[in-house]
Amino acid sequence: MKPAWDQLGSEYAASSSVLVADVDCTIEDELCQQQGVQGYPTIKYWNEGSKEAKDYNGGRDFDGLKSFVEDNLEVKCDVKDQEKCTQKEKDYITKMQAKGADDIKKQKDRLAGMVSGKMTPEAKQWVVQRLNILKQL
């Protein structure tokens, strides 16, 4: 798994939205205890703004790791430069830019409450995409 993890780190080294890091629990014992690490290797992830780590339970090969990052963590759409945005995201940006700050906050709060709920992977991805857009407005 270490080669796949290192490859993932190289893939996202220049990313502004994804940080891939290693922690050696034989050295950082206190940190690992705080995060509930009991076995090795353990993969944890944080969504932006979250103080609590979540356990990663997906594939341990590069393709599985990268797919998870793309679907759940990577911010691809930039409101200021919409080149990498899908048409659906562009339409959402236009819609939300026409709204006031109160409406944007309400949507952000609503979506933040939904993100940990049960839904299809596609629905969860759209929730995360909208949250990322709203954070930029």
XYZ file of C-alpha atoms in Angstrom:
137
model
C 0.000 0.000 0.000
C 2.862 2.439 0.683
C 3.773 2.805 -3.021
C 0.127 3.623 -3.867
C -0.002 6.155 -1.015
C 3.215 7.812 -2.150
C 1.908 7.941 -5.736
C -1.280 9.596 -4.453
C 0.830 12.141 -2.567
C 2.771 12.960 -5.724
C -0.446 13.242 -7.730
C -1.850 15.862 -5.322
C 1.384 17.592 -4.298
C 0.336 20.838 -6.007
C -3.332 20.641 -4.997
C -4.860 23.509 -3.079
C -7.667 21.319 -1.759
C -6.058 17.950 -0.972
C -3.184 17.169 1.381
C -1.815 13.623 1.519
C 0.358 13.053 4.589
C 2.032 10.264 6.571
C 2.202 9.927 10.333
C 4.550 7.404 11.933
C 2.619 6.124 14.956
C 5.741 4.573 16.450
C 6.988 8.152 16.872
C 3.754 10.189 17.090
C 2.101 7.934 19.672
C 0.030 10.649 21.363
C -1.387 11.956 18.079
C -2.283 8.440 16.950
C -4.031 7.711 20.237
C -6.015 10.962 19.933
C -7.120 9.924 16.445
C -8.080 6.390 17.496
C -5.474 4.587 15.420
C -5.313 0.974 16.565
C -3.888 -0.898 13.593
C -1.482 -0.189 10.775
C -1.840 1.066 8.147
C -4.791 3.250 9.065
C -6.124 5.889 6.708
C -8.051 8.845 8.084
C -9.434 11.844 6.242
C -10.920 15.195 7.102
C -13.331 17.251 5.072
C -12.617 20.945 4.978
C -13.797 22.636 8.144
C -14.197 19.373 10.049
C -12.220 18.824 13.226
C -13.078 15.145 13.415
C -11.331 12.511 11.308
C -13.277 9.879 9.436
C -12.070 6.349 8.769
C -11.309 5.478 5.162
C -12.501 2.004 4.257
C -12.068 1.958 0.474
C -9.563 0.357 -1.848
C -5.904 0.462 -0.899
C -4.513 0.533 -4.427
C -3.775 3.791 -6.263
C -6.943 3.687 -8.370
C -9.167 3.146 -5.323
C -7.476 5.909 -3.340
C -7.542 8.365 -6.237
C -11.176 7.627 -7.016
C -12.131 8.363 -3.393
C -10.199 11.646 -3.404
C -11.762 12.738 -6.693
C -15.284 11.861 -5.572
C -15.137 13.094 -1.980
C -12.281 15.479 -1.265
C -10.890 17.289 -4.286
C -12.234 20.740 -5.077
C -12.247 20.982 -8.853
C -14.626 23.826 -9.621
C -13.331 27.347 -9.029
C -16.003 30.044 -9.039
C -13.521 32.632 -10.337
C -12.207 30.389 -13.139
C -14.994 28.059 -14.190
C -12.975 26.202 -16.831
C -12.968 22.984 -14.775
C -16.610 23.322 -13.695
C -19.326 21.122 -15.145
C -22.341 22.778 -16.749
C -24.381 21.733 -13.718
C -21.902 23.521 -11.427
C -21.881 26.616 -13.658
C -25.667 26.750 -13.558
C -25.594 26.426 -9.756
C -22.986 29.200 -9.485
C -25.154 31.515 -11.596
C -28.242 30.672 -9.533
C -26.511 31.225 -6.191
C -24.694 34.409 -7.255
C -28.126 35.943 -7.857
C -29.111 35.188 -4.238
C -28.249 37.176 -1.149
C -25.815 36.271 1.614
C -28.631 34.963 3.834
C -29.805 32.509 1.169
C -26.249 31.332 0.553
C -25.735 30.753 4.290
C -29.009 28.826 4.541
C -27.997 26.599 1.652
C -24.542 26.063 3.125
C -26.009 25.082 6.494
C -28.577 22.778 4.867
C -25.989 21.002 2.724
C -23.511 20.737 5.616
C -26.207 18.915 7.569
C -26.849 16.556 4.666
C -23.244 15.603 3.922
C -23.019 12.957 6.649
C -26.408 11.446 5.814
C -27.088 8.299 3.844
C -27.384 8.844 0.099
C -26.091 7.473 -3.164
C -22.455 8.282 -4.003
C -23.652 10.502 -6.852
C -25.958 12.482 -4.569
C -23.209 12.856 -1.956
C -20.791 14.066 -4.611
C -23.287 16.741 -5.732
C -23.766 17.851 -2.118
C -19.975 18.191 -1.697
C -19.657 20.037 -5.026
C -22.348 22.545 -4.025
C -20.750 23.067 -0.603
C -17.412 23.788 -2.250
C -19.054 26.323 -4.555
C -20.913 28.021 -1.692
C -17.711 28.323 0.355
C -16.223 30.321 -2.507
C -19.133 32.776 -2.809
